[in-house]
mmCIF file of C-alpha atoms in Angstrom:
data_model
loop_
_atom_site.group_PDB
_atom_site.id
_atom_site.type_symbol
_atom_site.label_atom_id
_atom_site.label_comp_id
_atom_site.label_asym_id
_atom_site.label_seq_id
_atom_site.Cartn_x
_atom_site.Cartn_y
_atom_site.Cartn_z
ATOM 1 C CA UNK D 1 0.000 0.000 0.000
ATOM 2 C CA UNK D 2 1.405 3.383 -1.003
ATOM 3 C CA UNK D 3 2.193 5.600 1.920
ATOM 4 C CA UNK D 4 0.281 8.888 1.606
ATOM 5 C CA UNK D 5 2.183 12.117 1.355
ATOM 6 C CA UNK D 6 2.543 13.905 4.684
ATOM 7 C CA UNK D 7 -0.219 16.378 5.434
ATOM 8 C CA UNK D 8 1.203 19.763 6.376
ATOM 9 C CA UNK D 9 -0.605 21.821 8.996
ATOM 10 C CA UNK D 10 -2.200 25.067 7.947
ATOM 11 C CA UNK D 11 0.613 27.333 6.720
ATOM 12 C CA UNK D 12 1.934 29.834 9.210
ATOM 13 C CA UNK D 13 2.853 33.374 8.259
ATOM 14 C CA UNK D 14 6.416 33.748 9.571
ATOM 15 C CA UNK D 15 6.811 37.225 8.103
ATOM 16 C CA UNK D 16 3.514 38.299 9.620
ATOM 17 C CA UNK D 17 4.570 36.841 12.948
ATOM 18 C CA UNK D 18 7.811 38.807 12.754
ATOM 19 C CA UNK D 19 5.857 42.003 12.113
ATOM 20 C CA UNK D 20 3.610 41.128 15.051
ATOM 21 C CA UNK D 21 6.753 41.178 17.207
ATOM 22 C CA UNK D 22 7.411 44.828 16.337
ATOM 23 C CA UNK D 23 6.684 46.236 19.785
ATOM 24 C CA UNK D 24 7.854 49.817 20.139
ATOM 25 C CA UNK D 25 9.606 50.847 23.342
ATOM 26 C CA UNK D 26 11.553 53.856 24.553
ATOM 27 C CA UNK D 27 9.507 56.111 22.313
ATOM 28 C CA UNK D 28 9.519 59.898 22.198
ATOM 29 C CA UNK D 29 7.324 62.080 20.038
ATOM 30 C CA UNK D 30 7.699 65.742 19.175
ATOM 31 C CA UNK D 31 5.085 67.969 17.574
ATOM 32 C CA UNK D 32 6.824 70.655 15.530
ATOM 33 C CA UNK D 33 5.623 74.037 14.267
ATOM 34 C CA UNK D 34 8.234 75.545 11.976
ATOM 35 C CA UNK D 35 8.090 78.798 10.044
ATOM 36 C CA UNK D 36 10.320 79.586 7.089
ATOM 37 C CA UNK D 37 13.195 79.973 7.000
ATOM 38 C CA UNK D 38 14.220 77.033 9.188
ATOM 39 C CA UNK D 39 16.771 74.209 9.052
ATOM 40 C CA UNK D 40 17.292 71.680 11.858
ATOM 41 C CA UNK D 41 20.146 69.179 11.992
ATOM 42 C CA UNK D 42 19.346 65.887 13.753
ATOM 43 C CA UNK D 43 22.518 64.001 14.766
ATOM 44 C CA UNK D 44 23.148 60.275 14.604
ATOM 45 C CA UNK D 45 20.987 58.504 17.173
ATOM 46 C CA UNK D 46 22.367 55.055 17.932
ATOM 47 C CA UNK D 47 20.064 52.101 18.426
ATOM 48 C CA UNK D 48 16.848 53.819 17.347
ATOM 49 C CA UNK D 49 14.821 54.591 14.267
ATOM 50 C CA UNK D 50 13.147 57.914 13.578
ATOM 51 C CA UNK D 51 10.232 59.050 11.467
ATOM 52 C CA UNK D 52 8.729 62.294 10.250
ATOM 53 C CA UNK D 53 5.103 62.966 9.297
ATOM 54 C CA UNK D 54 4.297 66.300 7.620
ATOM 55 C CA UNK D 55 0.841 67.132 8.947
ATOM 56 C CA UNK D 56 0.561 70.477 7.143
ATOM 57 C CA UNK D 57 2.716 72.521 4.783
ATOM 58 C CA UNK D 58 5.897 71.056 3.340
ATOM 59 C CA UNK D 59 9.572 70.648 4.162
ATOM 60 C CA UNK D 60 12.806 69.231 2.777
ATOM 61 C CA UNK D 61 14.441 66.144 4.202
ATOM 62 C CA UNK D 62 18.127 65.536 3.565
ATOM 63 C CA UNK D 63 19.430 62.209 4.849
ATOM 64 C CA UNK D 64 23.159 61.544 5.071
ATOM 65 C CA UNK D 65 24.758 61.235 1.597
ATOM 66 C CA UNK D 66 21.399 61.469 -0.211
ATOM 67 C CA UNK D 67 19.793 64.175 -2.326
ATOM 68 C CA UNK D 68 17.261 66.409 -0.497
ATOM 69 C CA UNK D 69 13.653 65.235 -0.867
ATOM 70 C CA UNK D 70 10.589 67.483 -0.701
ATOM 71 C CA UNK D 71 7.932 66.124 1.656
ATOM 72 C CA UNK D 72 4.425 67.414 1.058
ATOM 73 C CA UNK D 73 1.521 67.407 3.511
ATOM 74 C CA UNK D 74 0.644 63.823 4.391
ATOM 75 C CA UNK D 75 4.065 62.414 3.603
ATOM 76 C CA UNK D 76 5.844 59.985 5.900
ATOM 77 C CA UNK D 77 9.599 59.434 5.999
ATOM 78 C CA UNK D 78 10.949 56.539 8.055
ATOM 79 C CA UNK D 79 14.683 56.539 8.869
ATOM 80 C CA UNK D 80 15.345 53.048 10.255
ATOM 81 C CA UNK D 81 18.996 53.360 11.284
ATOM 82 C CA UNK D 82 19.122 56.657 13.154
ATOM 83 C CA UNK D 83 21.478 58.280 10.641
ATOM 84 C CA UNK D 84 22.037 62.078 10.645
ATOM 85 C CA UNK D 85 19.544 64.152 8.674
ATOM 86 C CA UNK D 86 18.321 67.716 8.162
ATOM 87 C CA UNK D 87 14.750 69.040 8.070
ATOM 88 C CA UNK D 88 14.427 72.451 6.422
ATOM 89 C CA UNK D 89 12.341 74.926 4.480
ATOM 90 C CA UNK D 90 15.201 75.229 1.967
ATOM 91 C CA UNK D 91 18.026 72.700 1.474
ATOM 92 C CA UNK D 92 20.522 75.545 0.901
ATOM 93 C CA UNK D 93 20.131 76.903 4.441
ATOM 94 C CA UNK D 94 22.709 76.380 7.167
ATOM 95 C CA UNK D 95 21.175 74.037 9.757
ATOM 96 C CA UNK D 96 21.039 74.558 13.515
ATOM 97 C CA UNK D 97 21.775 71.567 15.793
ATOM 98 C CA UNK D 98 18.623 69.993 17.210
ATOM 99 C CA UNK D 99 19.812 70.015 20.811
ATOM 100 C CA UNK D 100 20.513 73.773 20.682
ATOM 101 C CA UNK D 101 16.812 74.515 20.160
ATOM 102 C CA UNK D 102 14.290 74.995 22.997
ATOM 103 C CA UNK D 103 11.444 72.529 23.517
ATOM 104 C CA UNK D 104 8.296 72.439 25.617
ATOM 105 C CA UNK D 105 7.951 69.151 27.477
ATOM 106 C CA UNK D 106 4.310 68.094 27.624
ATOM 107 C CA UNK D 107 4.868 64.622 29.117
ATOM 108 C CA UNK D 108 7.595 61.994 29.412
ATOM 109 C CA UNK D 109 6.892 60.853 25.850
ATOM 110 C CA UNK D 110 5.621 63.988 24.164
ATOM 111 C CA UNK D 111 7.318 67.311 23.356
ATOM 112 C CA UNK D 112 6.449 70.466 21.472
ATOM 113 C CA UNK D 113 8.914 72.557 19.441
ATOM 114 C CA UNK D 114 8.439 75.955 17.777
ATOM 115 C CA UNK D 115 11.193 77.327 15.573
ATOM 116 C CA UNK D 116 11.792 79.477 12.491
ATOM 117 C CA UNK D 117 11.815 82.916 10.962
ATOM 118 C CA UNK D 118 8.100 83.728 10.920
ATOM 119 C CA UNK D 119 7.261 82.831 7.314
ATOM 120 C CA UNK D 120 5.224 79.964 5.830
ATOM 121 C CA UNK D 121 4.120 77.442 8.476
ATOM 122 C CA UNK D 122 4.927 73.726 8.421
ATOM 123 C CA UNK D 123 3.632 71.321 11.059
ATOM 124 C CA UNK D 124 5.246 67.954 11.682
ATOM 125 C CA UNK D 125 5.105 64.954 13.966
ATOM 126 C CA UNK D 126 8.534 63.476 14.705
ATOM 127 C CA UNK D 127 9.180 60.213 16.515
ATOM 128 C CA UNK D 128 12.171 58.394 17.982
ATOM 129 C CA UNK D 129 11.459 54.689 18.511
ATOM 130 C CA UNK D 130 13.106 51.321 18.991
ATOM 131 C CA UNK D 131 11.948 47.723 19.156
ATOM 132 C CA UNK D 132 12.376 45.193 21.938
ATOM 133 C CA UNK D 133 12.384 41.905 20.015
ATOM 134 C CA UNK D 134 15.352 40.166 18.398
ATOM 135 C CA UNK D 135 13.362 39.233 15.288
ATOM 136 C CA UNK D 136 12.338 42.853 14.865
ATOM 137 C CA UNK D 137 15.913 44.042 15.302
ATOM 138 C CA UNK D 138 17.054 41.518 12.690
ATOM 139 C CA UNK D 139 14.419 42.811 10.281
ATOM 140 C CA UNK D 140 15.349 46.439 10.849
ATOM 141 C CA UNK D 141 18.968 45.792 9.878
ATOM 142 C CA UNK D 142 17.721 44.867 6.392
ATOM 143 C CA UNK D 143 15.663 47.999 5.824
ATOM 144 C CA UNK D 144 16.929 50.736 3.477
ATOM 145 C CA UNK D 145 18.285 54.067 4.676
ATOM 146 C CA UNK D 146 14.865 55.694 4.242
ATOM 147 C CA UNK D 147 11.318 54.605 3.480
ATOM 148 C CA UNK D 148 8.976 57.217 1.993
ATOM 149 C CA UNK D 149 5.205 57.162 1.694
ATOM 150 C CA UNK D 150 4.137 60.267 -0.179
ATOM 151 C CA UNK D 151 0.986 62.351 -0.119
ATOM 152 C CA UNK D 152 -2.212 61.133 1.444
ATOM 153 C CA UNK D 153 -3.915 61.729 -1.880
ATOM 154 C CA UNK D 154 -2.199 58.554 -3.107
ATOM 155 C CA UNK D 155 -4.859 55.836 -3.234
ATOM 156 C CA UNK D 156 -2.303 53.024 -2.776
ATOM 157 C CA UNK D 157 -2.072 53.677 0.951
ATOM 158 C CA UNK D 158 -5.685 54.490 1.841
ATOM 159 C CA UNK D 159 -5.741 52.988 5.323
ATOM 160 C CA UNK D 160 -2.339 54.401 6.206
ATOM 161 C CA UNK D 161 -3.165 57.828 4.821
ATOM 162 C CA UNK D 162 -6.404 58.018 6.788
ATOM 163 C CA UNK D 163 -4.364 57.308 9.921
ATOM 164 C CA UNK D 164 -1.989 60.134 9.004
ATOM 165 C CA UNK D 165 -4.994 62.442 8.624
ATOM 166 C CA UNK D 166 -6.171 61.447 12.087
ATOM 167 C CA UNK D 167 -2.736 62.209 13.557
ATOM 168 C CA UNK D 168 -2.746 65.586 11.813
ATOM 169 C CA UNK D 169 -6.185 66.371 13.231
ATOM 170 C CA UNK D 170 -5.137 65.444 16.770
ATOM 171 C CA UNK D 171 -1.873 67.391 16.478
ATOM 172 C CA UNK D 172 -3.638 70.529 15.231
ATOM 173 C CA UNK D 173 -5.732 70.814 18.417
ATOM 174 C CA UNK D 174 -4.295 68.715 21.207
ATOM 175 C CA UNK D 175 -7.318 67.683 23.289
ATOM 176 C CA UNK D 176 -7.250 65.833 26.623
ATOM 177 C CA UNK D 177 -5.765 62.418 25.948
ATOM 178 C CA UNK D 178 -4.626 63.545 22.505
ATOM 179 C CA UNK D 179 -0.969 62.818 23.128
ATOM 180 C CA UNK D 180 -1.821 59.190 23.956
ATOM 181 C CA UNK D 181 -3.881 58.875 20.781
ATOM 182 C CA UNK D 182 -1.062 60.360 18.693
ATOM 183 C CA UNK D 183 1.676 58.164 20.136
ATOM 184 C CA UNK D 184 -0.329 54.972 19.695
ATOM 185 C CA UNK D 185 -1.357 55.843 16.163
ATOM 186 C CA UNK D 186 2.228 56.745 15.309
ATOM 187 C CA UNK D 187 3.367 53.311 16.500
ATOM 188 C CA UNK D 188 0.912 51.754 14.071
ATOM 189 C CA UNK D 189 2.052 54.042 11.245
ATOM 190 C CA UNK D 190 5.687 52.952 11.668
ATOM 191 C CA UNK D 191 4.763 49.279 11.399
ATOM 192 C CA UNK D 192 2.488 49.954 8.424
ATOM 193 C CA UNK D 193 5.312 51.794 6.647
ATOM 194 C CA UNK D 194 7.563 48.764 7.092
ATOM 195 C CA UNK D 195 4.797 46.482 5.822
ATOM 196 C CA UNK D 196 4.368 48.704 2.777
ATOM 197 C CA UNK D 197 8.087 48.397 1.975
ATOM 198 C CA UNK D 198 8.010 44.631 2.455
ATOM 199 C CA UNK D 199 5.072 44.307 0.070
ATOM 200 C CA UNK D 200 6.430 46.523 -2.701
ATOM 201 C CA UNK D 201 10.235 46.446 -2.659
ATOM 202 C CA UNK D 202 12.272 43.877 -4.638
ATOM 203 C CA UNK D 203 14.891 43.973 -1.853
ATOM 204 C CA UNK D 204 12.297 42.494 0.503
ATOM 205 C CA UNK D 205 12.482 39.193 -1.389
ATOM 206 C CA UNK D 206 16.152 38.457 -0.848
ATOM 207 C CA UNK D 207 18.153 36.639 1.827
ATOM 208 C CA UNK D 208 16.581 36.307 5.283
ATOM 209 C CA UNK D 209 13.395 38.075 4.203
ATOM 210 C CA UNK D 210 13.007 35.718 1.245
ATOM 211 C CA UNK D 211 13.487 32.798 3.627
ATOM 212 C CA UNK D 212 10.664 34.140 5.815
ATOM 213 C CA UNK D 213 8.444 34.280 2.726
ATOM 214 C CA UNK D 214 9.277 30.640 1.879
ATOM 215 C CA UNK D 215 6.527 28.188 2.856
ATOM 216 C CA UNK D 216 8.820 25.631 4.503
ATOM 217 C CA UNK D 217 12.022 27.469 5.439
ATOM 218 C CA UNK D 218 9.942 30.324 6.813
ATOM 219 C CA UNK D 219 8.079 27.911 9.068
ATOM 220 C CA UNK D 220 11.380 26.496 10.316
ATOM 221 C CA UNK D 221 12.576 30.006 11.143
ATOM 222 C CA UNK D 222 9.315 30.708 12.959
ATOM 223 C CA UNK D 223 9.799 27.589 15.098
ATOM 224 C CA UNK D 224 13.276 28.740 16.117
ATOM 225 C CA UNK D 225 12.049 32.269 16.829
ATOM 226 C CA UNK D 226 9.154 31.043 18.976
ATOM 227 C CA UNK D 227 11.064 28.420 20.959
ATOM 228 C CA UNK D 228 14.845 28.955 20.832
ATOM 229 C CA UNK D 229 15.212 26.838 23.970
ATOM 230 C CA UNK D 230 14.240 23.693 22.058
ATOM 231 C CA UNK D 231 16.912 21.363 20.670
ATOM 232 C CA UNK D 232 16.116 22.086 17.041
ATOM 233 C CA UNK D 233 18.222 19.554 15.186
ATOM 234 C CA UNK D 234 18.160 19.332 11.407
ATOM 235 C CA UNK D 235 16.159 16.140 11.763
ATOM 236 C CA UNK D 236 13.560 17.770 14.026
ATOM 237 C CA UNK D 237 13.140 20.859 11.836
ATOM 238 C CA UNK D 238 13.015 18.924 8.565
ATOM 239 C CA UNK D 239 10.311 16.673 10.023
ATOM 240 C CA UNK D 240 8.262 19.695 11.087
ATOM 241 C CA UNK D 241 8.287 21.119 7.554
ATOM 242 C CA UNK D 242 7.944 17.762 5.758
ATOM 243 C CA UNK D 243 11.283 17.773 3.945
ATOM 244 C CA UNK D 244 14.155 15.336 3.838
ATOM 245 C CA UNK D 245 17.085 16.188 6.114
ATOM 246 C CA UNK D 246 19.497 16.755 3.262
ATOM 247 C CA UNK D 247 17.108 18.849 1.154
ATOM 248 C CA UNK D 248 16.086 20.945 4.145
ATOM 249 C CA UNK D 249 19.661 21.559 5.291
ATOM 250 C CA UNK D 250 20.818 22.569 1.804
ATOM 251 C CA UNK D 251 17.848 24.859 1.145
ATOM 252 C CA UNK D 252 17.988 26.489 4.589
ATOM 253 C CA UNK D 253 21.708 27.197 4.273
ATOM 254 C CA UNK D 254 21.328 28.572 0.748
ATOM 255 C CA UNK D 255 18.468 30.924 1.658
ATOM 256 C CA UNK D 256 19.531 32.046 5.144
ATOM 257 C CA UNK D 257 23.285 32.024 4.612
ATOM 258 C CA UNK D 258 24.144 29.801 7.598
ATOM 259 C CA UNK D 259 23.301 26.255 8.674
ATOM 260 C CA UNK D 260 20.233 25.593 10.846
ATOM 261 C CA UNK D 261 22.466 24.796 13.838
ATOM 262 C CA UNK D 262 24.453 28.007 13.455
ATOM 263 C CA UNK D 263 21.260 30.047 13.047
ATOM 264 C CA UNK D 264 19.805 28.547 16.240
ATOM 265 C CA UNK D 265 22.959 29.364 18.202
ATOM 266 C CA UNK D 266 23.158 32.894 16.784
ATOM 267 C CA UNK D 267 19.484 33.476 17.547
ATOM 268 C CA UNK D 268 19.885 32.265 21.120
ATOM 269 C CA UNK D 269 22.827 34.609 21.597
ATOM 270 C CA UNK D 270 20.905 37.613 20.280
ATOM 271 C CA UNK D 271 17.969 36.806 22.562
ATOM 272 C CA UNK D 272 20.397 36.366 25.469
ATOM 273 C CA UNK D 273 22.071 39.706 24.796
ATOM 274 C CA UNK D 274 18.710 41.489 24.781
ATOM 275 C CA UNK D 275 17.676 39.775 28.015
ATOM 276 C CA UNK D 276 20.959 40.610 29.721
ATOM 277 C CA UNK D 277 20.656 44.293 28.855
ATOM 278 C CA UNK D 278 16.924 44.710 29.411
ATOM 279 C CA UNK D 279 16.362 42.617 32.538
ATOM 280 C CA UNK D 280 17.978 41.884 35.894
ATOM 281 C CA UNK D 281 17.462 38.116 35.564
ATOM 282 C CA UNK D 282 20.432 36.039 36.758
ATOM 283 C CA UNK D 283 22.670 34.616 34.049
ATOM 284 C CA UNK D 284 21.756 31.098 35.194
ATOM 285 C CA UNK D 285 18.051 31.776 34.613
ATOM 286 C CA UNK D 286 18.641 33.177 31.120
ATOM 287 C CA UNK D 287 20.880 30.212 30.271
ATOM 288 C CA UNK D 288 18.228 27.710 31.341
ATOM 289 C CA UNK D 289 15.443 29.492 29.485
ATOM 290 C CA UNK D 290 17.497 29.307 26.292
ATOM 291 C CA UNK D 291 18.059 25.571 26.528
ATOM 292 C CA UNK D 292 21.547 25.430 28.048
ATOM 293 C CA UNK D 293 22.133 22.654 30.578
ATOM 294 C CA UNK D 294 24.694 24.677 32.503
ATOM 295 C CA UNK D 295 25.568 28.319 33.052
ATOM 296 C CA UNK D 296 29.183 27.560 32.118
ATOM 297 C CA UNK D 297 28.193 26.198 28.691
ATOM 298 C CA UNK D 298 26.056 29.269 28.078
ATOM 299 C CA UNK D 299 28.853 31.633 29.108
ATOM 300 C CA UNK D 300 31.307 29.925 26.769
ATOM 301 C CA UNK D 301 28.883 30.229 23.848
ATOM 302 C CA UNK D 302 28.199 33.870 24.671
ATOM 303 C CA UNK D 303 31.910 34.710 24.905
ATOM 304 C CA UNK D 304 32.512 33.085 21.495
ATOM 305 C CA UNK D 305 29.684 35.137 19.980
ATOM 306 C CA UNK D 306 30.462 38.568 21.434
ATOM 307 C CA UNK D 307 34.019 38.329 22.775
ATOM 308 C CA UNK D 308 32.774 39.345 26.214
ATOM 309 C CA UNK D 309 31.209 37.380 29.067
ATOM 310 C CA UNK D 310 27.541 37.929 30.031
ATOM 311 C CA UNK D 311 28.644 39.598 33.267
ATOM 312 C CA UNK D 312 31.180 41.717 31.391
ATOM 313 C CA UNK D 313 28.486 42.917 28.993
ATOM 314 C CA UNK D 314 26.289 44.033 31.876
ATOM 315 C CA UNK D 315 29.167 45.802 33.638
ATOM 316 C CA UNK D 316 30.170 47.639 30.456
ATOM 317 C CA UNK D 317 26.583 48.732 29.799
ATOM 318 C CA UNK D 318 26.165 49.870 33.396
ATOM 319 C CA UNK D 319 29.358 51.927 33.253
ATOM 320 C CA UNK D 320 28.214 53.491 29.957
ATOM 321 C CA UNK D 321 24.938 54.596 31.538
ATOM 322 C CA UNK D 322 26.703 56.001 34.582
ATOM 323 C CA UNK D 323 29.134 57.919 32.365
ATOM 324 C CA UNK D 324 26.278 59.315 30.263
ATOM 325 C CA UNK D 325 24.372 60.323 33.373
ATOM 326 C CA UNK D 326 27.320 62.082 34.927
ATOM 327 C CA UNK D 327 27.933 64.076 31.744
#
């Protein structure tokens, strides 16, 4: 009797699951009212991404080593890697450093800035955000220097553009609770901008992102992302995605760029690094939660990955914060 082909479970959406992990933390939003002439220089901001929404008027955006781009009302510019950039009424103006300009602090997460020479008015919403998940951080490394979504009259982004209109309306007359509405909507806008790029850009179908799109390799990646503590051998993963061991190993390595075993180890180390920096959990607890039988084995793997011990990483980070605070 012929053995039936294996029945695969309902396909997962590994890319969608990765997007679901995009939880924004450490966010700061600034409502800007700028009158021409104005030019503001934003320095490099490590470890974050920034975005600009033009809620009324227009302005120029010049990102490091790129030609200036005119942003009309309703335009969104996402700058994933925190690179230096200039916002201005005229790209030929000399820019003033951001931190030299006065701000009005409305809350811990919301600020208000007025600046300029008294001419034509431009209103903006500016955000500084970062993500707290390793999968999200991996995705962000693959994004381009800027992502633009232009003009809310463009029918291709109807849902997103209506959200931008709502932000503009809230920003124009900040009502009680308005800052909370704006910050939450802005979080959604950032994720939608990334989704738009993933859906339309050819670069989103290469390498790790292409692997996430793949029906079987993407599911294997999702298994590792969800449960890095499991002993995901080639045999176990290939069985889960209904492929032979050899075919799975070859295809995974070709698409992802490393073997399944190496990817699992690298993923565990990235998760561990995030946990070490963002929590006070003992090293032994983190090691156990990531599938290591002993703290010593975990520490050896971590030292190989980052050339520093888990305890050394925490001490270095702590000293960096103390130095920044004392400055």
